[in-house]
Amino acid sequence: MGDLQWIHVAGPLAEGVVCEQGAQVCDWTPTEEAPVLFLSGASRMEPGQPIRGGIPVVFPWFGEDPERRGRPAHGFARRMPWRPLGTEEGPDGVRVGLELVDDEASLALWPHRFALRLHALFGAAFELRLEVENRGAAPFRCETALHTYLEVGDVRSVAIHGLGGAEYLDQLDGLRRVQEAGILRIDGETDRIYHGHEARVLVEDPEFRRTISIEKTGSRSTVVWNPWVEKTARLDDLDDEEWPMMLCVESGNIGEDALTLGPGEVHAMVVRLGLDRA
Ligand code: BG6
C-alpha cells in the first residue's frame, strides 16, 4: 500500500502541510502564531483511512452512505490519493493545487465522471477553493464539505458568532429543525447542519486570546460539530482528552443545499480563514 505522501509549505507568511491523500490540509500556521487547525495525535496515518483533523474534503455525499450500501462515510474523496498540480510562491503566500478525477475505484462507488480541484493559499490568511466539475453526459447531484477542524484553547469557553437566526437540523435529535438563538456556546455533544447559511462565522477563543473568522462563497450549509466525551470514546482515532481542543466549523452544500451540476458545469466553493489577536 505504501506510505502517505505529504506536501510541506514553508513561506515567509506561513507554514503548512497537505496530505496528497484526500488533498487534506493538515496544518496552517501563520508566522509567529500557533497552529490554527487541529490534528489529532491519535489519527490513523494510513493509506485509505481518513485522517482525523485538518480539513478533510467531503464528496460526493455527506455523512453515512445515503443509500445504506456500506460505502464510506463522508464519501470517498478523503480516502483517495489526489494528483499534485504544483506549488507556487507569490506575494500573498504559497499556493498548492491538487486534483482528483474519476477512475475505476470511484466509478465502482459512484457512477459519475467528475474532476475535483483543490487550491490552497498559505499566507497571513488562508484560502481554500474546491472546484467540482461534471465530466459526464448527464447531470449529477452531489454534496460537498470542507470539514474544517479548528484548534481551540477549550471548546467549552469559545463563543461562536454568526449563526444567530439561522435554522439548523439537529443530528442528535432526529434531524429536528431548530432556530439558533444567538451566540452559540458548546456545552455538550453538538452536531448541527445549518441550511441556507452563508454568513461569516467568528470563533472567539478567550483561552488562546484570538478570534478565527470563517468566510465563504459557493457554500449554503454550515456544520458545527464537537463529539464531547461519549462520542470521543467511540472514536478510536481521537484521544479521550482531545475533544476540548477542537471545534469543527464546516462549509459545504448538504441535504437541501446539495449541488446539481449539468454536463460540463463547474461549481466553486471558497473558504477563507483569518486570525485576529485579542
Ligand atoms: C461531522 C458530522 O461532519 O463529521 C458528524 O456532522 C460526524 O455526524 C463527524 O460524526 C465525523 O465524521 P467521521 O466520519 O470523520 O468520523
PDB file of C-alpha atoms and ligand atoms in Angstrom:
ATOM      1  CA  MET A   1       0.000   0.000   0.000  1.00  0.00           C
ATOM      2  CA  GLY A   2       2.940   2.366   0.704  1.00  0.00           C
ATOM      3  CA  ASP A   3       3.062   5.455   2.879  1.00  0.00           C
ATOM      4  CA  LEU A   4       1.136   8.696   2.666  1.00  0.00           C
ATOM      5  CA  GLN A   5       2.672  11.484   0.579  1.00  0.00           C
ATOM      6  CA  TRP A   6       2.953  14.979   2.049  1.00  0.00           C
ATOM      7  CA  ILE A   7       3.482  18.476   0.643  1.00  0.00           C
ATOM      8  CA  HIS A   8       5.317  20.798   3.051  1.00  0.00           C
ATOM      9  CA  VAL A   9       4.910  24.554   2.718  1.00  0.00           C
ATOM     10  CA  ALA A  10       7.397  26.963   4.313  1.00  0.00           C
ATOM     11  CA  GLY A  11       6.841  30.545   3.138  1.00  0.00           C
ATOM     12  CA  PRO A  12       7.616  33.893   4.761  1.00  0.00           C
ATOM     13  CA  LEU A  13       3.965  34.321   5.812  1.00  0.00           C
ATOM     14  CA  ALA A  14       3.016  30.840   6.931  1.00  0.00           C
ATOM     15  CA  GLU A  15       3.875  27.183   7.156  1.00  0.00           C
ATOM     16  CA  GLY A  16       1.590  24.402   6.097  1.00  0.00           C
ATOM     17  CA  VAL A  17       1.206  20.731   5.346  1.00  0.00           C
ATOM     18  CA  VAL A  18      -1.027  18.985   2.833  1.00  0.00           C
ATOM     19  CA  CYS A  19      -1.503  15.240   2.571  1.00  0.00           C
ATOM     20  CA  GLU A  20      -1.883  14.102  -1.022  1.00  0.00           C
ATOM     21  CA  GLN A  21      -4.444  11.582   0.161  1.00  0.00           C
ATOM     22  CA  GLY A  22      -7.697  13.494   0.204  1.00  0.00           C
ATOM     23  CA  ALA A  23      -5.860  16.764  -0.619  1.00  0.00           C
ATOM     24  CA  GLN A  24      -6.165  17.164   3.121  1.00  0.00           C
ATOM     25  CA  VAL A  25      -4.670  20.321   4.549  1.00  0.00           C
ATOM     26  CA  CYS A  26      -3.342  19.253   7.960  1.00  0.00           C
ATOM     27  CA  ASP A  27      -1.620  22.454   9.078  1.00  0.00           C
ATOM     28  CA  TRP A  28      -1.808  26.182   8.508  1.00  0.00           C
ATOM     29  CA  THR A  29       0.384  28.129  10.924  1.00  0.00           C
ATOM     30  CA  PRO A  30       0.828  31.827  10.158  1.00  0.00           C
ATOM     31  CA  THR A  31       4.289  33.137  11.058  1.00  0.00           C
ATOM     32  CA  GLU A  32       4.659  33.823  14.802  1.00  0.00           C
ATOM     33  CA  GLU A  33       1.250  32.273  15.547  1.00  0.00           C
ATOM     34  CA  ALA A  34       0.147  28.930  16.953  1.00  0.00           C
ATOM     35  CA  PRO A  35      -1.371  26.344  14.592  1.00  0.00           C
ATOM     36  CA  VAL A  36      -4.948  27.186  13.587  1.00  0.00           C
ATOM     37  CA  LEU A  37      -6.021  23.674  12.577  1.00  0.00           C
ATOM     38  CA  PHE A  38      -6.461  20.761  14.963  1.00  0.00           C
ATOM     39  CA  LEU A  39      -4.848  17.427  14.088  1.00  0.00           C
ATOM     40  CA  SER A  40      -5.376  14.501  16.432  1.00  0.00           C
ATOM     41  CA  GLY A  41      -2.312  12.801  17.860  1.00  0.00           C
ATOM     42  CA  ALA A  42      -4.261   9.546  17.591  1.00  0.00           C
ATOM     43  CA  SER A  43      -5.120   9.932  13.908  1.00  0.00           C
ATOM     44  CA  ARG A  44      -4.510   6.994  11.634  1.00  0.00           C
ATOM     45  CA  MET A  45      -1.972   7.951   9.006  1.00  0.00           C
ATOM     46  CA  GLU A  46      -2.540   5.041   6.682  1.00  0.00           C
ATOM     47  CA  PRO A  47      -3.411   4.873   3.007  1.00  0.00           C
ATOM     48  CA  GLY A  48      -7.149   4.510   2.516  1.00  0.00           C
ATOM     49  CA  GLN A  49      -8.000   5.617   6.066  1.00  0.00           C
ATOM     50  CA  PRO A  50      -9.374   9.083   6.897  1.00  0.00           C
ATOM     51  CA  ILE A  51      -7.134  11.499   8.808  1.00  0.00           C
ATOM     52  CA  ARG A  52      -8.684  12.962  11.981  1.00  0.00           C
ATOM     53  CA  GLY A  53      -8.126  16.696  11.751  1.00  0.00           C
ATOM     54  CA  GLY A  54      -7.079  19.442   9.362  1.00  0.00           C
ATOM     55  CA  ILE A  55      -9.573  19.917   6.542  1.00  0.00           C
ATOM     56  CA  PRO A  56     -10.978  16.693   5.069  1.00  0.00           C
ATOM     57  CA  VAL A  57     -12.708  17.120   1.701  1.00  0.00           C
ATOM     58  CA  VAL A  58     -16.171  15.567   1.858  1.00  0.00           C
ATOM     59  CA  PHE A  59     -17.518  14.400  -1.541  1.00  0.00           C
ATOM     60  CA  PRO A  60     -19.860  13.228  -3.089  1.00  0.00           C
ATOM     61  CA  TRP A  61     -22.062  12.603  -0.032  1.00  0.00           C
ATOM     62  CA  PHE A  62     -22.013  13.981   3.493  1.00  0.00           C
ATOM     63  CA  GLY A  63     -22.296  11.627   6.483  1.00  0.00           C
ATOM     64  CA  GLU A  64     -23.283   7.979   6.231  1.00  0.00           C
ATOM     65  CA  ASP A  65     -23.867   6.339   2.842  1.00  0.00           C
ATOM     66  CA  PRO A  66     -27.251   7.803   1.774  1.00  0.00           C
ATOM     67  CA  GLU A  67     -28.105   4.511   0.052  1.00  0.00           C
ATOM     68  CA  ARG A  68     -27.051   2.393   3.064  1.00  0.00           C
ATOM     69  CA  ARG A  69     -24.874   0.191   0.843  1.00  0.00           C
ATOM     70  CA  GLY A  70     -21.868   0.269   3.144  1.00  0.00           C
ATOM     71  CA  ARG A  71     -19.944   2.890   1.154  1.00  0.00           C
ATOM     72  CA  PRO A  72     -17.597   5.084   3.240  1.00  0.00           C
ATOM     73  CA  ALA A  73     -18.902   7.884   5.446  1.00  0.00           C
ATOM     74  CA  HIS A  74     -18.400  11.405   4.012  1.00  0.00           C
ATOM     75  CA  GLY A  75     -17.750   9.953   0.545  1.00  0.00           C
ATOM     76  CA  PHE A  76     -14.563   8.605  -0.962  1.00  0.00           C
ATOM     77  CA  ALA A  77     -12.564  11.753  -1.819  1.00  0.00           C
ATOM     78  CA  ARG A  78     -10.838  11.958   1.578  1.00  0.00           C
ATOM     79  CA  ARG A  79      -9.552   8.369   1.288  1.00  0.00           C
ATOM     80  CA  MET A  80      -8.105   8.585  -2.229  1.00  0.00           C
ATOM     81  CA  PRO A  81      -4.720   9.834  -3.425  1.00  0.00           C
ATOM     82  CA  TRP A  82      -5.008  13.124  -5.330  1.00  0.00           C
ATOM     83  CA  ARG A  83      -2.554  14.280  -8.002  1.00  0.00           C
ATOM     84  CA  PRO A  84      -0.448  17.320  -7.075  1.00  0.00           C
ATOM     85  CA  LEU A  85      -0.760  20.162  -9.602  1.00  0.00           C
ATOM     86  CA  GLY A  86       2.217  22.155  -8.321  1.00  0.00           C
ATOM     87  CA  THR A  87       3.317  24.632  -5.681  1.00  0.00           C
ATOM     88  CA  GLU A  88       3.929  28.314  -6.376  1.00  0.00           C
ATOM     89  CA  GLU A  89       5.111  31.205  -4.209  1.00  0.00           C
ATOM     90  CA  GLY A  90       3.508  34.650  -4.654  1.00  0.00           C
ATOM     91  CA  PRO A  91       3.311  37.924  -2.698  1.00  0.00           C
ATOM     92  CA  ASP A  92       0.248  36.751  -0.737  1.00  0.00           C
ATOM     93  CA  GLY A  93       1.598  33.310   0.159  1.00  0.00           C
ATOM     94  CA  VAL A  94       2.282  29.843  -1.178  1.00  0.00           C
ATOM     95  CA  ARG A  95      -0.300  28.176  -3.425  1.00  0.00           C
ATOM     96  CA  VAL A  96      -0.727  24.425  -3.644  1.00  0.00           C
ATOM     97  CA  GLY A  97      -3.072  22.645  -6.077  1.00  0.00           C
ATOM     98  CA  LEU A  98      -4.297  19.052  -6.283  1.00  0.00           C
ATOM     99  CA  GLU A  99      -6.746  17.173  -8.455  1.00  0.00           C
ATOM    100  CA  LEU A 100      -8.871  14.039  -8.245  1.00  0.00           C
ATOM    101  CA  VAL A 101     -10.504  12.591 -11.348  1.00  0.00           C
ATOM    102  CA  ASP A 102     -12.923   9.655 -11.551  1.00  0.00           C
ATOM    103  CA  ASP A 103     -11.336   6.251 -12.012  1.00  0.00           C
ATOM    104  CA  GLU A 104     -12.343   2.617 -11.755  1.00  0.00           C
ATOM    105  CA  ALA A 105     -12.402   2.745  -7.940  1.00  0.00           C
ATOM    106  CA  SER A 106     -14.567   5.883  -7.794  1.00  0.00           C
ATOM    107  CA  LEU A 107     -16.906   4.659 -10.552  1.00  0.00           C
ATOM    108  CA  ALA A 108     -17.484   1.447  -8.601  1.00  0.00           C
ATOM    109  CA  LEU A 109     -18.740   3.578  -5.683  1.00  0.00           C
ATOM    110  CA  TRP A 110     -20.422   6.419  -7.596  1.00  0.00           C
ATOM    111  CA  PRO A 111     -21.238   6.106 -11.291  1.00  0.00           C
ATOM    112  CA  HIS A 112     -20.344   9.609 -12.451  1.00  0.00           C
ATOM    113  CA  ARG A 113     -17.415  11.193 -14.299  1.00  0.00           C
ATOM    114  CA  PHE A 114     -16.035  14.168 -12.410  1.00  0.00           C
ATOM    115  CA  ALA A 115     -12.967  16.232 -11.573  1.00  0.00           C
ATOM    116  CA  LEU A 116     -12.262  17.840  -8.200  1.00  0.00           C
ATOM    117  CA  ARG A 117      -9.618  20.533  -7.887  1.00  0.00           C
ATOM    118  CA  LEU A 118      -8.419  21.971  -4.615  1.00  0.00           C
ATOM    119  CA  HIS A 119      -6.339  25.151  -4.442  1.00  0.00           C
ATOM    120  CA  ALA A 120      -4.920  26.206  -1.078  1.00  0.00           C
ATOM    121  CA  LEU A 121      -3.246  29.527  -0.306  1.00  0.00           C
ATOM    122  CA  PHE A 122      -0.994  29.586   2.776  1.00  0.00           C
ATOM    123  CA  GLY A 123      -0.498  33.231   3.739  1.00  0.00           C
ATOM    124  CA  ALA A 124      -1.252  35.519   6.667  1.00  0.00           C
ATOM    125  CA  ALA A 125      -4.793  34.420   5.825  1.00  0.00           C
ATOM    126  CA  PHE A 126      -5.701  31.017   4.466  1.00  0.00           C
ATOM    127  CA  GLU A 127      -7.878  30.294   1.469  1.00  0.00           C
ATOM    128  CA  LEU A 128      -9.202  27.021   0.145  1.00  0.00           C
ATOM    129  CA  ARG A 129     -11.021  26.721  -3.170  1.00  0.00           C
ATOM    130  CA  LEU A 130     -12.774  23.475  -4.094  1.00  0.00           C
ATOM    131  CA  GLU A 131     -13.992  23.057  -7.647  1.00  0.00           C
ATOM    132  CA  VAL A 132     -16.326  20.261  -8.707  1.00  0.00           C
ATOM    133  CA  GLU A 133     -16.680  19.597 -12.422  1.00  0.00           C
ATOM    134  CA  ASN A 134     -19.198  17.319 -14.083  1.00  0.00           C
ATOM    135  CA  ARG A 135     -17.320  15.466 -16.847  1.00  0.00           C
ATOM    136  CA  GLY A 136     -20.193  13.157 -17.723  1.00  0.00           C
ATOM    137  CA  ALA A 137     -23.034  13.409 -20.205  1.00  0.00           C
ATOM    138  CA  ALA A 138     -25.854  13.629 -17.632  1.00  0.00           C
ATOM    139  CA  PRO A 139     -26.467  15.884 -14.608  1.00  0.00           C
ATOM    140  CA  PHE A 140     -25.431  14.630 -11.177  1.00  0.00           C
ATOM    141  CA  ARG A 141     -26.310  15.600  -7.633  1.00  0.00           C
ATOM    142  CA  CYS A 142     -23.571  15.755  -5.010  1.00  0.00           C
ATOM    143  CA  GLU A 143     -22.838  17.020  -1.517  1.00  0.00           C
ATOM    144  CA  THR A 144     -19.565  18.726  -0.584  1.00  0.00           C
ATOM    145  CA  ALA A 145     -17.899  19.972   2.577  1.00  0.00           C
ATOM    146  CA  LEU A 146     -14.579  21.378   3.722  1.00  0.00           C
ATOM    147  CA  HIS A 147     -14.688  19.738   7.136  1.00  0.00           C
ATOM    148  CA  THR A 148     -12.539  22.266   8.984  1.00  0.00           C
ATOM    149  CA  TYR A 149     -11.153  21.234  12.407  1.00  0.00           C
ATOM    150  CA  LEU A 150     -10.170  24.382  14.319  1.00  0.00           C
ATOM    151  CA  GLU A 151      -7.760  24.184  17.242  1.00  0.00           C
ATOM    152  CA  VAL A 152      -9.222  25.950  20.279  1.00  0.00           C
ATOM    153  CA  GLY A 153      -7.999  26.526  23.842  1.00  0.00           C
ATOM    154  CA  ASP A 154     -11.076  24.899  25.376  1.00  0.00           C
ATOM    155  CA  VAL A 155     -14.228  24.355  23.342  1.00  0.00           C
ATOM    156  CA  ARG A 156     -16.339  24.970  26.487  1.00  0.00           C
ATOM    157  CA  SER A 157     -15.211  28.589  26.594  1.00  0.00           C
ATOM    158  CA  VAL A 158     -15.473  29.641  22.947  1.00  0.00           C
ATOM    159  CA  ALA A 159     -18.254  31.880  21.642  1.00  0.00           C
ATOM    160  CA  ILE A 160     -19.440  31.231  18.084  1.00  0.00           C
ATOM    161  CA  HIS A 161     -20.893  34.274  16.356  1.00  0.00           C
ATOM    162  CA  GLY A 162     -22.694  34.500  13.023  1.00  0.00           C
ATOM    163  CA  LEU A 163     -25.233  31.688  13.336  1.00  0.00           C
ATOM    164  CA  GLY A 164     -27.982  33.583  15.199  1.00  0.00           C
ATOM    165  CA  GLY A 165     -31.331  33.425  13.378  1.00  0.00           C
ATOM    166  CA  ALA A 166     -30.224  30.555  11.139  1.00  0.00           C
ATOM    167  CA  GLU A 167     -32.154  27.279  11.089  1.00  0.00           C
ATOM    168  CA  TYR A 168     -30.351  24.038  11.739  1.00  0.00           C
ATOM    169  CA  LEU A 169     -31.117  20.333  11.658  1.00  0.00           C
ATOM    170  CA  ASP A 170     -30.086  18.736  14.925  1.00  0.00           C
ATOM    171  CA  GLN A 171     -28.331  15.486  14.004  1.00  0.00           C
ATOM    172  CA  LEU A 172     -28.567  14.408  17.659  1.00  0.00           C
ATOM    173  CA  ASP A 173     -32.342  14.860  17.831  1.00  0.00           C
ATOM    174  CA  GLY A 174     -33.804  13.109  14.795  1.00  0.00           C
ATOM    175  CA  LEU A 175     -32.957  15.998  12.452  1.00  0.00           C
ATOM    176  CA  ARG A 176     -35.325  18.286  14.367  1.00  0.00           C
ATOM    177  CA  ARG A 177     -35.387  21.765  12.792  1.00  0.00           C
ATOM    178  CA  VAL A 178     -34.423  24.465  15.295  1.00  0.00           C
ATOM    179  CA  GLN A 179     -33.691  28.181  15.055  1.00  0.00           C
ATOM    180  CA  GLU A 180     -30.344  29.290  16.512  1.00  0.00           C
ATOM    181  CA  ALA A 181     -30.970  31.908  19.154  1.00  0.00           C
ATOM    182  CA  GLY A 182     -27.794  33.972  19.100  1.00  0.00           C
ATOM    183  CA  ILE A 183     -24.234  33.299  20.153  1.00  0.00           C
ATOM    184  CA  LEU A 184     -23.595  29.548  20.229  1.00  0.00           C
ATOM    185  CA  ARG A 185     -21.693  28.043  23.144  1.00  0.00           C
ATOM    186  CA  ILE A 186     -20.726  24.370  23.280  1.00  0.00           C
ATOM    187  CA  ASP A 187     -21.889  22.636  26.462  1.00  0.00           C
ATOM    188  CA  GLY A 188     -22.367  19.070  25.247  1.00  0.00           C
ATOM    189  CA  GLU A 189     -22.098  16.935  22.127  1.00  0.00           C
ATOM    190  CA  THR A 190     -23.039  19.164  19.200  1.00  0.00           C
ATOM    191  CA  ASP A 191     -23.802  18.113  15.626  1.00  0.00           C
ATOM    192  CA  ARG A 192     -25.821  20.650  13.640  1.00  0.00           C
ATOM    193  CA  ILE A 193     -26.338  21.352   9.961  1.00  0.00           C
ATOM    194  CA  TYR A 194     -27.324  24.969   9.270  1.00  0.00           C
ATOM    195  CA  HIS A 195     -29.064  25.307   5.909  1.00  0.00           C
ATOM    196  CA  GLY A 196     -29.196  28.384   3.718  1.00  0.00           C
ATOM    197  CA  HIS A 197     -26.351  29.808   5.797  1.00  0.00           C
ATOM    198  CA  GLU A 198     -23.764  31.923   4.001  1.00  0.00           C
ATOM    199  CA  ALA A 199     -22.749  34.439   6.682  1.00  0.00           C
ATOM    200  CA  ARG A 200     -19.316  34.853   8.209  1.00  0.00           C
ATOM    201  CA  VAL A 201     -18.703  32.878  11.413  1.00  0.00           C
ATOM    202  CA  LEU A 202     -16.381  34.102  14.163  1.00  0.00           C
ATOM    203  CA  VAL A 203     -14.951  31.734  16.770  1.00  0.00           C
ATOM    204  CA  GLU A 204     -13.902  33.829  19.733  1.00  0.00           C
ATOM    205  CA  ASP A 205     -11.370  31.946  21.835  1.00  0.00           C
ATOM    206  CA  PRO A 206     -10.577  33.568  25.197  1.00  0.00           C
ATOM    207  CA  GLU A 207      -8.001  30.906  26.201  1.00  0.00           C
ATOM    208  CA  PHE A 208      -5.911  31.384  23.069  1.00  0.00           C
ATOM    209  CA  ARG A 209      -6.747  35.116  23.016  1.00  0.00           C
ATOM    210  CA  ARG A 210      -7.656  35.015  19.365  1.00  0.00           C
ATOM    211  CA  THR A 211     -10.656  35.011  17.062  1.00  0.00           C
ATOM    212  CA  ILE A 212     -10.789  32.822  13.964  1.00  0.00           C
ATOM    213  CA  SER A 213     -13.010  34.056  11.142  1.00  0.00           C
ATOM    214  CA  ILE A 214     -14.555  31.758   8.550  1.00  0.00           C
ATOM    215  CA  GLU A 215     -15.855  33.409   5.384  1.00  0.00           C
ATOM    216  CA  LYS A 216     -17.123  31.567   2.366  1.00  0.00           C
ATOM    217  CA  THR A 217     -18.692  31.753  -1.065  1.00  0.00           C
ATOM    218  CA  GLY A 218     -20.399  28.979  -3.020  1.00  0.00           C
ATOM    219  CA  SER A 219     -21.497  27.287   0.218  1.00  0.00           C
ATOM    220  CA  ARG A 220     -25.025  27.309   1.659  1.00  0.00           C
ATOM    221  CA  SER A 221     -24.535  24.858   4.526  1.00  0.00           C
ATOM    222  CA  THR A 222     -22.521  25.243   7.715  1.00  0.00           C
ATOM    223  CA  VAL A 223     -21.941  22.339  10.107  1.00  0.00           C
ATOM    224  CA  VAL A 224     -20.868  22.706  13.722  1.00  0.00           C
ATOM    225  CA  TRP A 225     -19.542  19.542  15.362  1.00  0.00           C
ATOM    226  CA  ASN A 226     -17.895  18.602  18.622  1.00  0.00           C
ATOM    227  CA  PRO A 227     -18.053  14.966  19.817  1.00  0.00           C
ATOM    228  CA  TRP A 228     -17.739  15.705  23.586  1.00  0.00           C
ATOM    229  CA  VAL A 229     -17.000  12.792  25.978  1.00  0.00           C
ATOM    230  CA  GLU A 230     -19.086   9.757  24.951  1.00  0.00           C
ATOM    231  CA  LYS A 231     -18.738  10.036  21.200  1.00  0.00           C
ATOM    232  CA  THR A 232     -14.977  10.580  21.555  1.00  0.00           C
ATOM    233  CA  ALA A 233     -14.811   7.301  23.497  1.00  0.00           C
ATOM    234  CA  ARG A 234     -16.354   5.606  20.434  1.00  0.00           C
ATOM    235  CA  LEU A 235     -13.779   7.120  18.038  1.00  0.00           C
ATOM    236  CA  ASP A 236     -10.530   5.176  18.046  1.00  0.00           C
ATOM    237  CA  ASP A 237      -8.653   7.936  16.179  1.00  0.00           C
ATOM    238  CA  LEU A 238      -9.307  10.693  18.733  1.00  0.00           C
ATOM    239  CA  ASP A 239      -7.774  10.574  22.216  1.00  0.00           C
ATOM    240  CA  ASP A 240     -10.158  10.789  25.172  1.00  0.00           C
ATOM    241  CA  GLU A 241      -8.725  14.135  26.284  1.00  0.00           C
ATOM    242  CA  GLU A 242      -8.654  15.763  22.844  1.00  0.00           C
ATOM    243  CA  TRP A 243     -12.291  16.802  22.301  1.00  0.00           C
ATOM    244  CA  PRO A 244     -11.969  20.098  24.253  1.00  0.00           C
ATOM    245  CA  MET A 245      -9.164  21.184  21.885  1.00  0.00           C
ATOM    246  CA  MET A 246     -11.210  21.006  18.680  1.00  0.00           C
ATOM    247  CA  LEU A 247     -14.214  22.567  17.055  1.00  0.00           C
ATOM    248  CA  CYS A 248     -15.400  21.765  13.553  1.00  0.00           C
ATOM    249  CA  VAL A 249     -16.992  24.603  11.597  1.00  0.00           C
ATOM    250  CA  GLU A 250     -17.576  23.084   8.185  1.00  0.00           C
ATOM    251  CA  SER A 251     -18.572  24.842   4.986  1.00  0.00           C
ATOM    252  CA  GLY A 252     -20.455  22.878   2.381  1.00  0.00           C
ATOM    253  CA  ASN A 253     -23.531  22.119   0.345  1.00  0.00           C
ATOM    254  CA  ILE A 254     -25.520  19.418   2.104  1.00  0.00           C
ATOM    255  CA  GLY A 255     -29.042  17.950   2.027  1.00  0.00           C
ATOM    256  CA  GLU A 256     -31.462  20.576   0.724  1.00  0.00           C
ATOM    257  CA  ASP A 257     -28.410  22.685  -0.296  1.00  0.00           C
ATOM    258  CA  ALA A 258     -26.814  19.848  -2.355  1.00  0.00           C
ATOM    259  CA  LEU A 259     -25.436  20.728  -5.785  1.00  0.00           C
ATOM    260  CA  THR A 260     -26.847  19.612  -9.123  1.00  0.00           C
ATOM    261  CA  LEU A 261     -24.358  20.063 -11.949  1.00  0.00           C
ATOM    262  CA  GLY A 262     -25.141  19.640 -15.616  1.00  0.00           C
ATOM    263  CA  PRO A 263     -22.634  18.215 -18.129  1.00  0.00           C
ATOM    264  CA  GLY A 264     -19.518  20.399 -18.241  1.00  0.00           C
ATOM    265  CA  GLU A 265     -20.673  22.548 -15.330  1.00  0.00           C
ATOM    266  CA  VAL A 266     -18.178  23.593 -12.623  1.00  0.00           C
ATOM    267  CA  HIS A 267     -19.051  24.694  -9.096  1.00  0.00           C
ATOM    268  CA  ALA A 268     -16.567  26.529  -6.890  1.00  0.00           C
ATOM    269  CA  MET A 269     -16.668  26.904  -3.124  1.00  0.00           C
ATOM    270  CA  VAL A 270     -14.133  29.167  -1.431  1.00  0.00           C
ATOM    271  CA  VAL A 271     -13.432  29.219   2.312  1.00  0.00           C
ATOM    272  CA  ARG A 272     -11.238  31.874   3.911  1.00  0.00           C
ATOM    273  CA  LEU A 273      -9.833  31.588   7.413  1.00  0.00           C
ATOM    274  CA  GLY A 274      -8.460  34.638   9.168  1.00  0.00           C
ATOM    275  CA  LEU A 275      -6.913  35.223  12.572  1.00  0.00           C
ATOM    276  CA  ASP A 276      -7.374  38.224  14.866  1.00  0.00           C
ATOM    277  CA  ARG A 277      -5.459  38.627  18.106  1.00  0.00           C
ATOM    278  CA  ALA A 278      -7.446  39.781  21.120  1.00  0.00           C
TER     279      ALA A 278
HETATM  280  C1  BG6 B   1     -19.426  15.676  11.081  1.00  0.00           C
HETATM  281  C2  BG6 B   1     -20.775  15.026  11.207  1.00  0.00           C
HETATM  282  O1  BG6 B   1     -19.422  16.468   9.928  1.00  0.00           O
HETATM  283  O2  BG6 B   1     -18.408  14.697  10.976  1.00  0.00           O
HETATM  284  C3  BG6 B   1     -20.753  14.090  12.403  1.00  0.00           C
HETATM  285  O3  BG6 B   1     -21.784  16.021  11.315  1.00  0.00           O
HETATM  286  C4  BG6 B   1     -19.611  13.103  12.284  1.00  0.00           C
HETATM  287  O4  BG6 B   1     -22.001  13.431  12.490  1.00  0.00           O
HETATM  288  C5  BG6 B   1     -18.324  13.870  12.089  1.00  0.00           C
HETATM  289  O5  BG6 B   1     -19.554  12.314  13.445  1.00  0.00           O
HETATM  290  C6  BG6 B   1     -17.081  12.994  11.950  1.00  0.00           C
HETATM  291  O6  BG6 B   1     -17.223  12.067  10.936  1.00  0.00           O
HETATM  292  P1  BG6 B   1     -16.100  10.995  10.675  1.00  0.00           P
HETATM  293  O7  BG6 B   1     -16.648  10.118   9.576  1.00  0.00           O
HETATM  294  O8  BG6 B   1     -14.874  11.752  10.208  1.00  0.00           O
HETATM  295  O9  BG6 B   1     -15.860  10.279  11.971  1.00  0.00           O
END
